[in-house]
XYZ file of C-alpha atoms in Angstrom:
671
model
C 27.950 46.336 -38.781
C 25.338 48.808 -39.424
C 25.887 51.564 -37.753
C 22.201 51.211 -35.465
C 24.482 48.810 -34.247
C 27.453 50.638 -34.347
C 26.379 53.538 -32.805
C 25.242 50.990 -29.860
C 28.284 49.566 -29.275
C 30.158 52.925 -29.005
C 27.327 53.884 -26.474
C 28.240 50.545 -24.513
C 31.581 51.270 -24.207
C 31.004 55.009 -23.421
C 28.759 53.578 -20.064
C 30.596 50.438 -19.711
C 33.838 53.215 -19.548
C 31.314 55.246 -17.192
C 29.966 52.198 -14.725
C 33.530 51.392 -13.709
C 33.005 48.415 -11.256
C 35.755 49.559 -9.244
C 35.782 52.677 -8.583
C 32.212 52.362 -7.293
C 33.287 49.712 -4.898
C 36.370 52.731 -3.565
C 32.819 55.297 -3.126
C 30.438 52.877 -1.538
C 33.165 52.094 0.819
C 35.125 55.550 0.882
C 31.370 57.246 1.819
C 30.267 53.991 3.790
C 33.051 55.122 6.473
C 32.172 58.992 7.066
C 29.509 58.514 8.894
C 28.071 56.196 11.914
C 25.406 53.317 11.175
C 23.791 51.136 13.053
C 25.101 47.779 13.118
C 22.306 45.141 11.112
C 23.770 48.180 7.944
C 27.503 48.079 8.360
C 26.995 44.371 7.905
C 24.960 44.246 4.868
C 26.860 47.254 3.237
C 30.407 44.938 4.605
C 28.617 41.903 3.442
C 27.534 43.723 -0.372
C 30.660 44.714 -1.497
C 32.640 41.304 -0.344
C 29.705 39.708 -2.468
C 30.654 42.072 -6.087
C 33.861 41.725 -5.062
C 33.915 37.953 -4.830
C 31.670 38.170 -8.566
C 33.706 40.507 -9.934
C 36.377 38.224 -8.971
C 35.395 34.904 -10.537
C 36.101 34.370 -14.149
C 34.391 31.966 -14.770
C 31.155 32.786 -15.706
C 27.672 31.197 -14.486
C 25.101 29.703 -17.419
C 20.888 28.539 -15.510
C 19.511 26.406 -17.317
C 15.759 26.001 -17.271
C 13.379 24.076 -18.513
C 10.298 21.891 -17.961
C 11.072 17.916 -18.376
C 11.756 16.291 -21.499
C 12.407 20.769 -23.048
C 15.528 19.523 -24.631
C 17.714 21.147 -21.659
C 20.048 18.198 -21.781
C 20.589 17.459 -25.208
C 21.345 21.207 -24.927
C 23.983 21.154 -21.892
C 25.253 18.021 -24.154
C 25.668 19.942 -27.315
C 27.488 22.916 -24.857
C 29.734 20.389 -23.651
C 30.403 18.518 -26.892
C 29.135 15.409 -25.058
C 26.511 12.924 -23.809
C 27.373 12.112 -20.355
C 23.420 13.173 -19.814
C 21.686 11.713 -22.499
C 19.717 9.137 -19.946
C 18.585 11.767 -18.168
C 20.716 11.832 -15.217
C 20.062 14.759 -13.179
C 16.193 13.436 -12.821
C 16.433 12.268 -9.217
C 18.212 15.821 -8.088
C 15.644 17.664 -6.769
C 16.674 19.411 -3.592
C 19.760 21.204 -5.599
C 20.469 22.409 -8.280
C 23.263 20.679 -10.564
C 26.342 22.652 -11.255
C 29.192 21.707 -13.983
C 32.430 22.599 -14.287
C 36.008 21.632 -15.662
C 37.262 18.861 -14.267
C 41.247 17.262 -16.332
C 39.373 14.369 -15.509
C 35.276 12.846 -15.271
C 34.071 12.496 -11.919
C 30.966 13.990 -9.781
C 30.704 15.048 -5.834
C 27.526 14.528 -4.648
C 27.847 17.005 -0.831
C 25.016 16.628 1.783
C 23.190 19.023 3.499
C 24.801 17.229 6.734
C 28.553 17.975 5.454
C 28.520 14.755 4.161
C 30.395 14.376 1.157
C 30.549 11.107 -2.006
C 32.567 11.301 -4.530
C 32.801 8.623 -7.873
C 36.796 8.648 -7.681
C 36.562 8.375 -4.081
C 33.976 6.615 -3.069
C 32.058 5.304 -7.138
C 35.092 3.301 -7.996
C 33.810 -0.226 -6.846
C 37.862 -2.579 -5.628
C 37.130 -4.637 -9.113
C 37.099 -2.454 -11.099
C 40.188 0.234 -9.397
C 42.048 -3.933 -8.880
C 40.841 -3.407 -13.221
C 42.215 -0.073 -14.101
C 46.474 -0.382 -13.140
C 46.443 -3.740 -16.258
C 43.640 -1.557 -18.280
C 42.729 2.310 -17.881
C 38.603 2.607 -18.282
C 37.571 4.225 -22.329
C 36.183 7.333 -21.968
C 32.555 5.762 -22.203
C 32.873 3.412 -19.420
C 33.562 5.666 -17.389
C 30.586 8.425 -18.337
C 29.060 4.847 -17.852
C 29.798 4.582 -13.867
C 29.192 7.537 -13.462
C 25.772 8.135 -14.352
C 25.402 4.832 -12.278
C 26.931 6.595 -9.117
C 24.704 9.518 -9.285
C 21.791 7.565 -9.508
C 22.205 4.930 -7.266
C 23.849 8.157 -4.893
C 20.789 10.037 -5.737
C 18.329 8.649 -7.360
C 15.784 7.710 -4.025
C 13.409 11.127 -3.429
C 13.646 10.398 0.940
C 17.591 10.913 -0.129
C 17.441 13.988 -2.990
C 15.777 15.959 0.093
C 19.189 16.307 2.335
C 21.187 16.546 -0.454
C 23.449 20.628 -0.813
C 25.084 19.942 -4.231
C 25.621 18.219 -7.224
C 28.100 18.745 -8.795
C 30.142 17.532 -11.864
C 33.212 17.261 -13.375
C 34.293 17.484 -16.862
C 37.303 17.701 -19.303
C 34.576 19.760 -21.432
C 36.661 22.789 -24.005
C 33.708 25.049 -22.971
C 34.295 24.374 -19.218
C 37.955 24.796 -19.409
C 36.892 28.644 -20.820
C 35.801 29.245 -17.358
C 32.112 28.103 -18.513
C 30.465 26.798 -15.422
C 26.197 25.133 -16.349
C 24.467 25.326 -13.647
C 21.324 22.998 -14.935
C 17.856 23.749 -12.912
C 15.591 20.728 -11.988
C 12.946 20.031 -14.270
C 10.060 23.345 -13.234
C 7.085 21.371 -14.222
C 7.300 18.116 -11.632
C 4.785 18.446 -9.036
C 7.965 18.337 -5.824
C 7.495 22.164 -4.798
C 11.161 22.090 -3.950
C 12.075 22.657 -8.116
C 10.806 25.779 -7.765
C 12.232 27.315 -4.680
C 15.528 25.760 -6.122
C 15.784 27.500 -9.784
C 14.336 30.329 -8.385
C 17.601 30.784 -5.758
C 20.015 29.690 -8.779
C 18.822 32.355 -11.646
C 18.684 35.207 -8.535
C 21.866 34.650 -7.185
C 24.496 32.059 -8.808
C 24.003 32.539 -12.712
C 25.050 35.252 -14.903
C 22.605 33.970 -17.862
C 20.035 31.491 -17.880
C 18.603 30.043 -20.669
C 15.189 29.244 -20.860
C 14.243 25.578 -22.361
C 11.597 25.957 -25.220
C 10.933 23.011 -27.369
C 9.802 22.926 -30.214
C 7.005 20.594 -30.513
C 5.059 22.489 -27.533
C 6.176 25.809 -27.432
C 5.464 28.102 -24.570
C 3.404 25.634 -22.618
C 1.364 27.220 -19.822
C 3.012 25.737 -16.995
C 6.545 27.948 -18.060
C 4.659 31.118 -19.211
C 3.159 30.541 -15.295
C 6.729 29.652 -14.150
C 8.477 33.101 -15.115
C 5.250 34.930 -14.371
C 5.695 34.089 -10.802
C 9.699 33.182 -10.262
C 11.406 35.066 -12.117
C 9.739 38.058 -13.326
C 12.257 40.016 -11.627
C 14.830 38.200 -13.524
C 13.933 37.995 -17.516
C 16.541 40.964 -18.447
C 18.864 37.636 -18.475
C 17.460 35.110 -19.709
C 17.690 34.221 -23.248
C 14.957 32.067 -24.914
C 16.403 29.096 -26.735
C 13.647 27.251 -28.597
C 15.170 23.761 -28.536
C 14.357 20.530 -30.908
C 14.688 22.913 -34.220
C 15.715 20.033 -36.390
C 12.000 18.063 -35.532
C 9.977 20.866 -37.347
C 10.743 19.834 -41.197
C 8.754 22.100 -43.111
C 10.895 25.929 -43.444
C 7.611 27.856 -43.149
C 6.791 26.496 -39.590
C 10.365 27.078 -38.386
C 9.952 30.331 -39.845
C 6.275 30.565 -38.319
C 7.118 29.294 -35.343
C 9.946 31.378 -34.711
C 7.660 34.277 -35.438
C 4.455 33.665 -33.305
C 6.915 32.486 -29.701
C 8.526 35.604 -29.163
C 5.123 37.610 -29.559
C 3.486 34.929 -27.663
C 6.497 35.566 -24.750
C 6.371 39.397 -24.891
C 2.857 39.097 -24.081
C 2.714 36.921 -21.316
C 5.929 38.993 -19.925
C 4.555 42.477 -20.679
C 8.681 42.857 -21.373
C 9.696 43.404 -24.609
C 12.104 43.274 -27.563
C 13.060 39.605 -25.716
C 15.837 37.653 -26.175
C 15.084 34.146 -28.246
C 16.950 31.942 -30.166
C 16.607 29.171 -32.409
C 18.860 25.716 -32.118
C 18.919 21.874 -32.425
C 21.872 20.394 -30.628
C 20.643 17.356 -30.715
C 22.885 17.167 -34.364
C 25.639 18.469 -32.296
C 25.513 15.666 -30.246
C 24.864 13.395 -32.944
C 27.600 14.736 -34.882
C 29.794 13.254 -30.960
C 28.794 9.979 -31.454
C 29.354 9.612 -34.855
C 25.137 8.653 -35.155
C 24.229 8.293 -38.689
C 21.975 11.910 -39.937
C 18.877 11.193 -42.336
C 19.687 15.416 -44.248
C 23.410 15.390 -43.367
C 23.827 19.289 -45.053
C 19.983 20.351 -43.466
C 22.550 18.501 -39.834
C 25.751 20.573 -40.367
C 23.086 23.855 -41.270
C 22.329 23.511 -37.985
C 25.438 22.901 -36.202
C 27.221 26.263 -37.830
C 24.040 28.265 -36.357
C 24.808 26.110 -32.849
C 28.128 28.187 -33.082
C 26.646 30.794 -33.582
C 24.410 31.272 -30.868
C 26.907 29.438 -28.372
C 29.065 32.274 -29.909
C 26.484 35.025 -28.519
C 25.311 33.724 -25.253
C 28.859 33.214 -24.245
C 28.891 37.171 -25.029
C 25.430 37.035 -23.262
C 26.843 35.831 -19.633
C 30.098 38.126 -19.873
C 27.816 41.042 -20.100
C 24.801 39.826 -17.493
C 28.148 39.300 -15.121
C 28.482 44.270 -16.009
C 24.544 43.629 -15.650
C 24.562 42.088 -11.890
C 26.992 43.350 -10.859
C 25.438 46.838 -11.654
C 22.647 46.211 -10.653
C 23.710 44.891 -7.048
C 25.203 48.325 -6.726
C 22.531 50.587 -7.593
C 20.578 48.628 -5.088
C 23.282 49.373 -2.539
C 22.876 52.528 -3.315
C 19.447 52.995 -3.621
C 19.712 51.396 -0.002
C 22.451 54.439 1.001
C 19.821 56.568 -1.021
C 17.379 56.214 1.448
C 19.193 54.994 4.795
C 21.403 58.508 5.059
C 18.238 61.084 5.114
C 16.662 57.923 7.401
C 19.977 58.600 9.989
C 19.893 62.204 9.630
C 16.301 61.440 10.617
C 17.328 60.778 14.323
C 20.405 63.095 14.618
C 17.866 66.383 13.587
C 14.571 64.386 15.936
C 16.995 64.007 19.034
C 18.267 67.057 18.169
C 15.505 69.256 18.444
C 13.722 67.575 21.720
C 16.928 68.426 23.466
C 16.883 71.790 22.090
C 12.916 71.817 22.906
C 13.691 70.569 26.316
C 16.498 73.416 26.512
C 14.966 76.145 26.162
C 11.859 73.873 28.631
C 14.246 73.845 31.050
C 16.212 76.380 31.554
C 15.708 79.338 33.698
C 15.433 83.217 31.178
C 15.860 85.125 33.706
C 18.617 83.363 36.237
C 18.965 87.160 37.544
C 15.423 87.659 38.907
C 15.511 83.523 39.738
C 18.400 83.022 41.653
C 16.958 86.421 43.880
C 13.693 85.772 43.602
C 14.674 82.062 45.606
C 16.699 84.847 47.870
C 14.414 86.278 49.236
C 12.060 83.890 49.171
C 13.838 81.534 51.587
C 15.357 84.825 53.695
C 11.460 85.022 54.478
C 11.168 81.739 55.540
C 13.869 81.049 57.180
C 12.500 84.604 59.025
C 8.992 83.621 59.651
C 10.586 80.242 60.089
C 13.082 81.373 63.582
C 10.413 84.031 64.741
C 9.210 81.136 67.085
C 12.122 80.407 68.328
C 12.687 83.469 68.910
C 10.262 84.388 70.741
C 10.532 81.591 73.119
C 14.596 83.067 74.176
C 13.180 85.865 75.049
C 9.742 84.073 76.659
C 12.082 82.030 78.799
C 14.499 84.973 79.450
C 11.431 87.102 80.985
C 10.107 83.739 82.733
C 13.731 82.591 83.444
C 13.523 87.452 85.477
C 10.457 86.825 86.536
C 11.074 83.465 88.954
C 13.849 85.528 90.168
C 12.134 87.561 91.522
C 9.892 85.761 92.921
C 12.925 83.294 95.016
C 14.491 87.006 95.754
C 11.355 88.100 97.234
C 11.030 85.183 99.296
C 14.241 84.098 100.807
C 14.944 88.009 101.460
C 11.196 88.466 102.950
C 12.042 84.466 105.291
C 15.383 87.033 107.241
C 14.512 87.017 110.640
C 16.493 89.708 111.528
C 18.640 93.039 110.464
C 21.367 91.335 110.464
C 20.532 88.355 108.357
C 20.063 90.508 105.976
C 23.450 90.772 104.586
C 24.212 87.696 104.708
C 20.786 86.439 102.257
C 21.713 88.902 100.291
C 25.882 87.568 100.293
C 25.830 84.238 100.808
C 21.813 83.230 99.674
C 20.342 85.805 96.056
C 24.228 86.551 94.931
C 24.958 83.330 94.291
C 21.254 82.524 93.158
C 21.972 85.620 90.547
C 24.968 83.428 89.015
C 23.357 80.236 88.748
C 20.614 81.629 86.915
C 23.178 83.594 84.479
C 24.987 79.893 84.017
C 21.905 78.587 83.790
C 20.208 81.555 81.298
C 23.569 81.226 78.772
C 22.685 78.125 78.245
C 19.521 77.969 77.297
C 20.084 80.659 75.126
C 23.200 79.085 73.111
C 21.047 75.724 72.355
C 18.280 78.239 71.349
C 21.098 80.108 68.488
C 21.936 75.896 67.877
C 18.559 75.210 67.250
C 18.869 78.246 64.995
C 21.129 76.177 62.991
C 19.409 73.782 62.204
C 16.793 75.951 60.950
C 19.576 77.225 58.175
C 19.694 73.820 57.690
C 16.587 72.801 56.867
C 16.512 75.186 54.482
C 19.140 74.580 52.839
C 18.123 70.659 52.696
C 14.555 72.233 50.867
C 16.146 74.576 48.329
C 18.734 72.052 48.196
C 15.446 69.497 46.555
C 13.969 71.868 44.884
C 17.446 72.223 42.656
C 18.060 68.826 42.380
C 14.731 69.376 40.240
C 16.451 72.127 38.196
C 19.226 69.390 38.192
C 17.280 66.466 37.021
C 15.693 69.135 33.730
C 19.423 69.397 33.174
C 21.370 65.942 33.478
C 17.357 64.636 31.393
C 20.007 67.111 28.434
C 22.834 66.009 28.859
C 24.338 67.805 31.693
C 26.059 64.500 33.407
C 25.044 65.981 35.870
C 25.573 63.478 39.607
C 22.737 64.845 41.470
C 23.671 61.742 44.148
C 26.261 63.147 45.881
C 26.711 64.128 49.461
C 25.217 67.347 49.947
C 28.096 68.693 51.701
C 31.497 66.219 50.308
C 33.125 68.691 49.122
C 33.438 72.873 47.339
C 32.757 73.610 44.936
C 35.261 74.657 43.579
C 36.416 71.021 43.963
C 33.056 69.568 41.314
C 32.925 72.150 39.380
C 31.565 69.382 36.406
C 29.256 67.561 38.604
C 28.076 71.502 40.668
C 25.601 69.689 42.624
C 27.892 67.921 45.360
C 27.688 69.879 48.537
C 28.144 73.629 46.717
C 28.831 75.212 50.214
C 31.661 72.511 52.236
C 29.334 72.573 54.268
C 26.652 75.578 55.715
C 28.094 74.520 59.426
C 31.339 76.635 57.864
C 29.080 79.388 57.904
C 26.691 79.110 60.713
C 30.054 78.795 62.358
C 31.527 82.523 61.159
C 28.825 84.069 61.591
C 28.672 82.985 66.115
C 32.654 83.625 65.759
C 31.486 87.218 64.041
C 28.569 87.646 66.874
C 29.826 86.003 69.366
C 33.493 87.129 69.541
C 35.068 82.601 68.298
C 36.477 80.903 70.519
C 35.140 83.522 73.475
C 31.438 83.196 72.576
C 30.220 81.532 75.828
C 31.417 84.512 77.467
C 30.286 86.626 75.509
C 26.628 85.309 75.214
C 27.855 85.545 79.399
C 28.352 88.966 79.175
C 26.175 90.577 77.161
C 22.926 88.717 80.125
C 22.391 90.634 83.274
C 25.450 92.107 82.577
C 27.349 94.092 85.337
C 24.578 92.914 88.388
C 26.772 92.069 90.757
C 28.993 95.358 90.516
C 24.735 97.137 91.251
C 23.849 94.890 93.725
C 26.789 95.227 95.737
C 26.613 99.025 95.293
C 22.668 98.570 96.142
C 23.500 97.367 99.491
C 26.818 99.546 100.414
C 24.278 101.564 102.315
C 22.917 98.773 104.684
C 25.543 98.887 106.825
C 24.661 102.503 108.308
C 20.603 102.088 107.957
C 21.376 98.565 110.772
C 19.620 101.304 113.285
C 17.033 103.029 110.779
C 14.211 101.371 109.735
C 12.677 98.670 111.377
C 13.195 95.367 110.212
C 9.868 94.994 107.953
C 10.796 98.510 106.519
C 14.749 97.241 105.881
C 13.623 94.239 103.971
C 11.028 96.119 101.726
C 13.525 98.878 100.669
C 16.228 96.052 100.854
C 14.003 93.828 97.550
C 12.615 97.274 95.508
C 16.604 97.726 95.390
C 16.913 93.937 94.234
C 13.705 94.147 91.528
C 15.004 97.623 89.846
C 18.730 95.764 90.278
C 17.061 92.962 87.961
C 14.952 94.240 86.466
C 17.573 96.732 84.378
C 20.015 93.687 84.490
C 17.013 90.688 82.110
C 15.688 94.358 79.914
C 19.748 94.762 79.332
C 19.438 90.759 78.694
C 16.179 90.695 76.930
C 17.573 93.803 74.237
C 21.088 91.856 73.714
C 20.031 89.316 73.502
C 16.820 90.181 70.708
C 20.279 92.179 68.171
C 21.856 88.453 69.447
C 19.185 86.666 67.777
C 18.738 89.169 65.007
C 22.248 89.384 63.918
C 22.585 85.476 64.156
C 19.796 85.402 61.601
C 20.995 88.332 59.394
C 23.609 86.435 58.887
C 23.088 83.319 58.636
C 20.659 84.283 56.223
C 23.443 85.808 54.062
C 25.188 82.249 54.752
C 22.164 81.248 52.938
C 21.601 84.100 50.152
C 25.560 83.390 49.313
C 25.076 79.811 49.227
C 22.168 80.313 46.726
C 23.769 82.236 44.457
C 26.792 80.217 44.027
C 24.317 76.956 43.699
C 22.944 79.583 40.379
C 25.817 80.872 39.726
C 27.406 76.512 38.406
C 23.763 76.206 37.784
C 23.960 79.177 35.059
C 27.868 78.078 33.631
C 25.909 74.543 32.697
C 23.495 75.919 30.808
C 26.200 78.222 29.568
C 27.632 75.624 28.664
C 24.306 73.279 27.356
C 23.854 76.525 24.980
C 26.746 77.491 23.570
C 26.960 73.251 22.645
C 23.353 73.033 20.947
C 24.565 76.207 18.960
C 27.886 73.403 17.986
C 25.545 70.905 17.552
C 23.019 73.105 15.429
C 26.429 73.818 14.189
C 27.460 70.558 12.602
C 24.519 68.872 11.460
C 24.352 72.089 9.056
C 27.401 70.857 7.898
C 26.927 67.380 8.180
C 22.974 67.910 6.432
C 24.934 69.953 3.981
C 27.523 67.357 3.206
C 24.508 64.323 2.498
C 22.978 66.751 0.102
C 26.461 66.629 -1.530
C 26.986 62.412 -0.694
C 23.472 62.123 -1.965
C 23.517 64.276 -5.569
C 27.173 62.121 -5.983
C 25.831 59.222 -5.390
C 21.905 59.420 -7.212
C 24.828 60.301 -10.487
C 26.438 57.071 -10.097
C 22.886 55.027 -9.547
C 21.412 57.106 -12.652
C 24.704 56.502 -14.798
C 24.700 52.193 -13.538
C 20.433 52.637 -14.763
C 21.755 53.532 -18.221
C 24.624 51.563 -18.351
C 22.664 48.569 -17.320
C 20.243 49.013 -19.784
C 22.264 49.466 -22.934
C 23.844 46.663 -21.660
C 20.285 44.633 -22.103
C 19.555 46.728 -24.695
C 23.446 45.061 -26.067
C 22.521 41.781 -25.389
C 18.988 42.224 -26.223
C 19.982 43.178 -30.300
C 23.281 40.792 -30.513
C 20.967 37.744 -29.983
C 18.783 38.317 -33.131
C 15.967 36.399 -34.199
C 17.015 36.753 -37.956
C 19.993 34.791 -37.314
C 18.105 31.514 -35.997
C 15.472 32.063 -37.870
C 18.272 30.877 -40.507
C 18.544 27.547 -39.997
C 14.946 26.771 -42.143
């Protein structure tokens, strides 16, 4: 081995060790488990890993054979099998699928159709008579081959039938097949049938470890062959060995030498690839030896057979090396995909974080304490404004009641016709009327205070409507807030997670508390009663105590006028005090309810502040996680890129090593 060849071989060994397929597979599996992928990506990664492992575990080596009709493709396959099974172009009709040839301990062919139906020569092709006669005399191998050819023709000859084929597999007890060689014979690529190109391209790309492109020496490098390779196999040229066949038809050594110099140059110029693997053989001489055909030039034929053995060995070497190349290619593609997918996945996460972060900045209240005080002051003022008409209505009703009562008292007093009847009117008519008016007025004041509670509830509802908008903004940031719950369903303490569902278990409870503080709890009615016309009955009784001694004094008109004046003074004083008491009580009730409303608003915003603080903390933690993930991804991307580069170098060296080992000079030795 030359020093350059030794260096190349040593580099190949080192790179193969660095490009350990199993290590890369384990790395990708562990790497993929560290990330959350969309389901299509998960399925793709899993499928790619399974396919690579299956290809790695498969000990068979798959050799595709590509060529035009009459190119010597069939003869070359026969030479590899050391048999003439295919000497009549038996596979010419199988245009819908490639034909697989592999080891079997006896000759057989299995045809599978697209509908799932299967036919085999031994099960379906041997006639009943042949089965019967086989009991007495086993047919020769030649007879078996002839019958097998007939079966294939009968099964696949018609195009309508061939179009329904899913696969054809020939089993043959060849030593080459026994060693693990599987030949995938593709349809002739220069036929008019468009399925040929599809079948051939798929076989070379997806199924073959390497491919032999057959070039007949008598029609070297046709334009149709170049067009097919350029259009369909340009990405697989590195796994192709270009095999010049029918070399024995070129009689003059100088012509063979010129031909073997010209063909590589033409291929490289047309395909834009340098250092292609180009070999030359005469497979007919191998088949002739198998069939014991008479040879015109036994010495030249023996030289061709020796060269065929050399080329055959080199093809085996290429198959093994290209298996590694294929695995490296698939790993490289998968790693390249991961290199692209990971930053994309990170971009999605970062964009989502940025959206939430910016929304949080927009949605949160910068000065929560100031904002709370402002909303508290606004709603307190609005409650005062909305309750002012109610207060004025209540006081106006007190004034109107006083005026009406005075009119009734004056009318009753002035209607008295005797001094003796005056006291009776005061005791029996005016006093009961004052008592009734006092009770009725108490009911009216209590009703107005109830209306005040409704105003407070409305004010709270208005605030809660505002607050829902704030909570909705938080909920869009992941606050998990249910703002649709009934607002008075439970206490804040019992609903700390959701918050808005009734922060104050009832503003009604606070209203009741304010009423109790204002009017004395369960005796609220009595409290209202005492603040209305306080002591008016005692005053009236005292004011009329002089009446008995004045019966014989003033005249009746004077007495009635004096009595009414005394009563009016007493009623005015009582109602003036009532006006003052009710005004104070109403203001106190409004104040108490303002305090309750303010406390509720404070509790709402306190919980809001807690949620915002939690979100800010969550945002901070998410930013830290993203930064940690960025760093992890940077490390992973460097690791993947290093591995991908190693695989690329290994693949390149294997290609170079393969081309270097397939020497053109060795082929030319057949001159």
